[in-house]
Short mmCIF file of C-alpha atoms in Angstrom, two decimals:
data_model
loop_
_atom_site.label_atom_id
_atom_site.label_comp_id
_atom_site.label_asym_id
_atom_site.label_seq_id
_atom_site.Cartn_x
_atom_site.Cartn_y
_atom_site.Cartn_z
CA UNK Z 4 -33.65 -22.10 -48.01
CA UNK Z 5 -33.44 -18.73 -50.37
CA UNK Z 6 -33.81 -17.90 -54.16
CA UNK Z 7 -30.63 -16.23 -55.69
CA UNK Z 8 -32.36 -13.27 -57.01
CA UNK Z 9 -29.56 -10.88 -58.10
CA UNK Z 10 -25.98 -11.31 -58.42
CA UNK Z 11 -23.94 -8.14 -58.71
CA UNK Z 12 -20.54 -6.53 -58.56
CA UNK Z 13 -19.26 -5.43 -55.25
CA UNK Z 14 -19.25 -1.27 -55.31
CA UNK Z 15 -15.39 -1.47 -53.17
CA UNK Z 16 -14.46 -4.39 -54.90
CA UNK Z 17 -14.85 -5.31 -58.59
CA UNK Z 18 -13.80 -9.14 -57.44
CA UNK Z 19 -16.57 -9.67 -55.08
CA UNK Z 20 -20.01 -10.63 -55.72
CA UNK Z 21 -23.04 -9.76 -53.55
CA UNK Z 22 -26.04 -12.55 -53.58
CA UNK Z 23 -29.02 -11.41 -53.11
CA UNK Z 24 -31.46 -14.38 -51.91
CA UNK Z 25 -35.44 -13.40 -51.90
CA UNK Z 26 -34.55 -9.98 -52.74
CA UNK Z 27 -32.25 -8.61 -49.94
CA UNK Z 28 -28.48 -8.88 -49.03
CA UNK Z 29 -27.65 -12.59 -48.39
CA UNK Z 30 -23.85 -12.65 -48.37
CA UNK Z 31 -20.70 -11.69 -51.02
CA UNK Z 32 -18.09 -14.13 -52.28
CA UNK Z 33 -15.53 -13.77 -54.86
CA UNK Z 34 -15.99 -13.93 -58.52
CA UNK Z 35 -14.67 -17.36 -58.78
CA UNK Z 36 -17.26 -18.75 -56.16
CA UNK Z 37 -20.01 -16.35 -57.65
CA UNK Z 38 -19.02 -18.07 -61.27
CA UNK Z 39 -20.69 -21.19 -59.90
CA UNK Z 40 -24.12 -19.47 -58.96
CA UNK Z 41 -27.18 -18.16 -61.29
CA UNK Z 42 -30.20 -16.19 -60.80
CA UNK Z 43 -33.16 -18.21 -60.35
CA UNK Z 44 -30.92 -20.82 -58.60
CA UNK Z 45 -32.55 -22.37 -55.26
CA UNK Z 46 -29.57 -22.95 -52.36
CA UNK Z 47 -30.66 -24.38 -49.04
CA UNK Z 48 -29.08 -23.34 -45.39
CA UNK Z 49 -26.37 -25.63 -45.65
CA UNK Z 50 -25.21 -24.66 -48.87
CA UNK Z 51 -25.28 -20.98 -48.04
CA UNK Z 52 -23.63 -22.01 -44.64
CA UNK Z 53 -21.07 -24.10 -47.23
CA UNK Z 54 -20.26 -21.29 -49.47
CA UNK Z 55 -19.65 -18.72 -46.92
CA UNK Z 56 -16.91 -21.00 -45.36
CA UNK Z 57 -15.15 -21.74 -48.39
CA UNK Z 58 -14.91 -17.88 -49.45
CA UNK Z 59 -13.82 -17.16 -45.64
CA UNK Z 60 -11.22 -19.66 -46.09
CA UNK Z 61 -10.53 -18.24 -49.46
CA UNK Z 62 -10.14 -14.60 -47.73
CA UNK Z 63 -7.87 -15.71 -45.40
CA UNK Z 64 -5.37 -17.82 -47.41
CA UNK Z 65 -5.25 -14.74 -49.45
CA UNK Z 66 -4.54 -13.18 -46.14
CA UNK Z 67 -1.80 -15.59 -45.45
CA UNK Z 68 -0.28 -15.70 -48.77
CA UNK Z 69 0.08 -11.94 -48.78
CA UNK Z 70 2.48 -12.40 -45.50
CA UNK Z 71 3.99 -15.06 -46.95
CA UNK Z 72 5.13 -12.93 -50.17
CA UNK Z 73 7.52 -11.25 -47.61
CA UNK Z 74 9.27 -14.08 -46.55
CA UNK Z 75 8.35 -17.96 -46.01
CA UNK Z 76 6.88 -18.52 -42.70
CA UNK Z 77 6.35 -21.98 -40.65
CA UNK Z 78 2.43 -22.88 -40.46
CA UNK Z 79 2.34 -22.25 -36.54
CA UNK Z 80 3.39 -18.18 -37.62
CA UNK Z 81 0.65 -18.22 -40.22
CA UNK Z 82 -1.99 -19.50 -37.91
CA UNK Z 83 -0.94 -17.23 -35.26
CA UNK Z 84 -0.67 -14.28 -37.49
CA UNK Z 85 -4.35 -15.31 -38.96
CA UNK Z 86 -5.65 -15.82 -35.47
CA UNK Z 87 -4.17 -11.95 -34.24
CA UNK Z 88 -6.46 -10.61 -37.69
CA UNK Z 89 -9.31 -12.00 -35.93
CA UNK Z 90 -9.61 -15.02 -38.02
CA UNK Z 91 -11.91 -18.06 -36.34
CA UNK Z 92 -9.55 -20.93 -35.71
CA UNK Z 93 -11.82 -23.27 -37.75
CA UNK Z 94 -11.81 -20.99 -41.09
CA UNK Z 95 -7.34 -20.65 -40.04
CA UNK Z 96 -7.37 -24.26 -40.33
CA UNK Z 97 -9.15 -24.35 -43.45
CA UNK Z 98 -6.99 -21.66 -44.96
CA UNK Z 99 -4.05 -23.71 -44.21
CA UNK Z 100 -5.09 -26.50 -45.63
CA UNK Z 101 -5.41 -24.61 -49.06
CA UNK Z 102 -1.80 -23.16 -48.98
CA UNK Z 103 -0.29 -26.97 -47.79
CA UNK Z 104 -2.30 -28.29 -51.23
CA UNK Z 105 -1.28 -25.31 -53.32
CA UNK Z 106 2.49 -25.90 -51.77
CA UNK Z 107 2.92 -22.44 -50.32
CA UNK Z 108 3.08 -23.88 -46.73
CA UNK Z 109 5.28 -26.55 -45.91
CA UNK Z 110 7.26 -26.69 -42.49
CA UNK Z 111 9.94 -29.20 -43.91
CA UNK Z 112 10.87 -26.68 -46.51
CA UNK Z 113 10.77 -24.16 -44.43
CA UNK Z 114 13.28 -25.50 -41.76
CA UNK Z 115 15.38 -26.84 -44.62
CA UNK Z 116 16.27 -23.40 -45.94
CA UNK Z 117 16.17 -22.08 -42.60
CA UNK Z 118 18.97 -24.48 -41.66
CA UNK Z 119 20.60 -23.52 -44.53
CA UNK Z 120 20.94 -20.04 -44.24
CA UNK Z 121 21.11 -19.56 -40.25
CA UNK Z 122 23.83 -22.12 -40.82
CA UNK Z 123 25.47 -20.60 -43.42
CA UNK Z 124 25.65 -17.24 -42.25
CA UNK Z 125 26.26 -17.44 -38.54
CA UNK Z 126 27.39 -21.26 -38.45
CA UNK Z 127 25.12 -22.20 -35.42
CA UNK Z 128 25.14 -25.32 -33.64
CA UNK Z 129 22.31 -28.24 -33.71
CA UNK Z 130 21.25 -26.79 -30.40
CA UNK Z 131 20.47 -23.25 -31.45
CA UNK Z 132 19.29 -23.97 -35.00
CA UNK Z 133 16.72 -26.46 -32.81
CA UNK Z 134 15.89 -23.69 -30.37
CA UNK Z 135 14.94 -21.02 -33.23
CA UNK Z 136 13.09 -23.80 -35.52
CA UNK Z 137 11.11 -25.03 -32.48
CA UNK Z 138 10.53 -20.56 -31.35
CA UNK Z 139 8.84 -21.12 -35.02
CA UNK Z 140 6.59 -23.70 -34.46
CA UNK Z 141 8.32 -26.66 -36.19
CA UNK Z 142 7.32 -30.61 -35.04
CA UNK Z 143 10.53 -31.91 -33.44
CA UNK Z 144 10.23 -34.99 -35.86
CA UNK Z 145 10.89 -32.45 -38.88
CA UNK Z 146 13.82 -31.19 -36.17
CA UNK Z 147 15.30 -34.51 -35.65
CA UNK Z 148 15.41 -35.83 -39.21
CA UNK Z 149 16.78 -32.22 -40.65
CA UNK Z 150 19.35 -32.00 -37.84
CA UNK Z 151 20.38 -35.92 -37.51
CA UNK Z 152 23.51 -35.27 -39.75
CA UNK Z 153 24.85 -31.88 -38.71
CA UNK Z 154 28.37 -31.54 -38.11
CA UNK Z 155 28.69 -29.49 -34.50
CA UNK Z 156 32.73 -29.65 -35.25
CA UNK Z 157 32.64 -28.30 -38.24
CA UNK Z 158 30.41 -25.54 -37.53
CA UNK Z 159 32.18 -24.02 -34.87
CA UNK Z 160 35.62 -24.01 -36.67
CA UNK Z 161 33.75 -22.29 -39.37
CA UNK Z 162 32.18 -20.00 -36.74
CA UNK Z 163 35.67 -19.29 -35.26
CA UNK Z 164 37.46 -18.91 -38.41
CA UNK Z 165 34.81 -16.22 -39.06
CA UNK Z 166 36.51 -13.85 -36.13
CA UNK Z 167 39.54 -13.89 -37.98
CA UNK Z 168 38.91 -10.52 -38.92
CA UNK Z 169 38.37 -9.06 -35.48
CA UNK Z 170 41.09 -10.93 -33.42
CA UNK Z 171 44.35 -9.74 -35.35
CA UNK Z 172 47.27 -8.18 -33.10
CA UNK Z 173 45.30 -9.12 -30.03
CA UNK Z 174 46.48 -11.14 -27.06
CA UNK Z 175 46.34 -14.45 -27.07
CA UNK Z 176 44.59 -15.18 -24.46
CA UNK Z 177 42.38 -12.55 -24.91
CA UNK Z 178 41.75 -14.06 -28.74
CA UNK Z 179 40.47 -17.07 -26.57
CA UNK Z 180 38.30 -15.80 -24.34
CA UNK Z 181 36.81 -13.97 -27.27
CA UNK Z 182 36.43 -16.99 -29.44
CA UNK Z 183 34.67 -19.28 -26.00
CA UNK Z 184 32.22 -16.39 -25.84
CA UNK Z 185 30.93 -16.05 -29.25
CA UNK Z 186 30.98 -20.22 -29.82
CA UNK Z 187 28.96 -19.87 -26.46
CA UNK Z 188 25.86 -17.73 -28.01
CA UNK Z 189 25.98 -19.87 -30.75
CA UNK Z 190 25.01 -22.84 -29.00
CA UNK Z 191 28.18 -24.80 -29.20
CA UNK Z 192 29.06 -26.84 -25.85
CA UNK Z 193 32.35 -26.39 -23.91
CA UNK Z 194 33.86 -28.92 -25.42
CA UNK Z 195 33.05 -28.45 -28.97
CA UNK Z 196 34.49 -24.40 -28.53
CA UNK Z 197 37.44 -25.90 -26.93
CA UNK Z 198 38.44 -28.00 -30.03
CA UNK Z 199 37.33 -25.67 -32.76
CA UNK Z 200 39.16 -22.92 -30.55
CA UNK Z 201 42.65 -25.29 -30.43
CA UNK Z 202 42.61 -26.38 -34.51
CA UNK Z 203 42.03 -22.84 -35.25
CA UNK Z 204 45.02 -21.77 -33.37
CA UNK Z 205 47.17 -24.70 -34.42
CA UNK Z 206 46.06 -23.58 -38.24
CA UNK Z 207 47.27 -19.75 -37.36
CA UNK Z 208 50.74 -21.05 -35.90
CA UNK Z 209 51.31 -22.30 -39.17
CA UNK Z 210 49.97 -20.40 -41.77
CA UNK Z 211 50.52 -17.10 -39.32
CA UNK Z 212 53.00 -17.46 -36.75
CA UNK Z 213 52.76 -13.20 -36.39
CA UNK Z 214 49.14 -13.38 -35.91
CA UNK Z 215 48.71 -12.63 -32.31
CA UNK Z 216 50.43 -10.20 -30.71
#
C-alpha cells in the first residue's frame, strides 16, 4: 500500500505520467490512466499491480496497432511479432484482446480480403489460398467456412487465361507444358489444370485459330 504523492509529466514523453507513491518513483502510465489518479490518493498492491498491467497492455496494443497501420495482419502475426519485442505472453494476450474489442484485429476479415486479393490477382486454388491462410495463423474453421464455396474450375481457367500474354507464337505443346506448370504452383490438381488447360485451348481455336505457332 503507497500514497500518490506527486504526479508529473514524463521528461521523454509529454504523454506519460510518473507516480510517485511515499515520495519516490513508483511507476509511469499514460495520461489517460494518470487522468484517473490524484495526489493524496491511497492505492493498495493490487491496484498498483492492476494499473501497471493495463498501461502494459495499453503499450503494447499501441505496439501492435502501429504494425498493423502497414498492412492488416492475422492475430497469430501480432502475437508473434509482440512476443519477438519482448512482450510477456500474458500482457500479448491482453493487448489483443483490446484491438479484437476496438475491431482492429479480426482473423475472419483478415482471411476474407486475403482471399480476395490472393485470388484475384494470382487466381490460386482452395489448396494454396488454405496453405498461406493457415502459414498466417488462421483457425481452419474460419478456413473451411471462407473456402466452402470456391470455384477450383474457375480459378484455374482464369489463371490460364492470364498466360495469354506470354504463350503467343509458341508451340503447342510447349504452350501446355507451360500452362500444367504454372496451374501446378498454384495449387491446382492434375485434373483441374487438365480441364482449364483443354477449354482454354478450345476457346483459342475459335476465337484464334493463328494463335500457336
Amino acid at each position: 500500500m503507497g500514497v500518490i504523492t506527486a504526479l508529473e509529466t514524463g521528461k521523454r514523453s509529454r504523454k506519460r505520467v510518473n507516480v510517485q507513491i511515499d515520495g519516490a518513483f513508483g511507476f509511469a502510465l499514460s495520461l489517460d490512466e494518470a487522468a484517473r489518479l490524484r495526489k493524496g490518493q491511497v492505492l493498495s498492491e493490487q491496484e498498483i499491480a492492476t494499473l501497471q498491467a493495463a498501461d502494459a497492455s495499453q503499450r503494447a496494443a499501441d505496439v501492435a496497432a502501429r504494425l498493423l497501420s502497414l498492412r492488416p495482419r492475422s492475430t497469430a502475426e501480432v502475437r508473434q511479432h509482440l512476443l519477438r519485442k519482448g512482450v510477456t505472453a500474458e500482457t500479448a494476450e491482453a493487448a489483443i484482446a483490446r484491438l479484437q474489442v476496438m475491431g482492429y484485429l479480426d482473423d475472419h476479415a483478415f482471411a476474407q480480403a486475403w482471399i480476395q486479393a490472393r485470388g484475384s490477382s494470382r487466381s490460386l486454388s482452395a489448396r494454396a489460398l488454405r496453405h498461406e491462410l493457415r502459414q498466417k495463423g488462421v483457425s481452419r474453421d474460419i478456413i473451411d467456412e471462407l473456402l466452402a464455396g470456391q470455384d477450383d474450375q474457375e480459378s484455374a481457367e482464369q489463371a490460364a487465361r492470364s498466360q495469354l500474354a506470354r504463350l503467343r507464337g509458341k508451340d503447342r505443346a510447349q504452350a501446355r507444358q507451360r500452362l500444367m506448370g504454372v496451374l501446378a504452383r498454384r495449387g491446382f490438381s492434375s485434373s483441374t489444370s487438365r480441364d482449364a488447360v483443354r477449354q482454354l485451348f478450345d476457346a483459342l481455336d475459335e476465337e484464334d485459330p493463328q494463335f500457336f505457332a
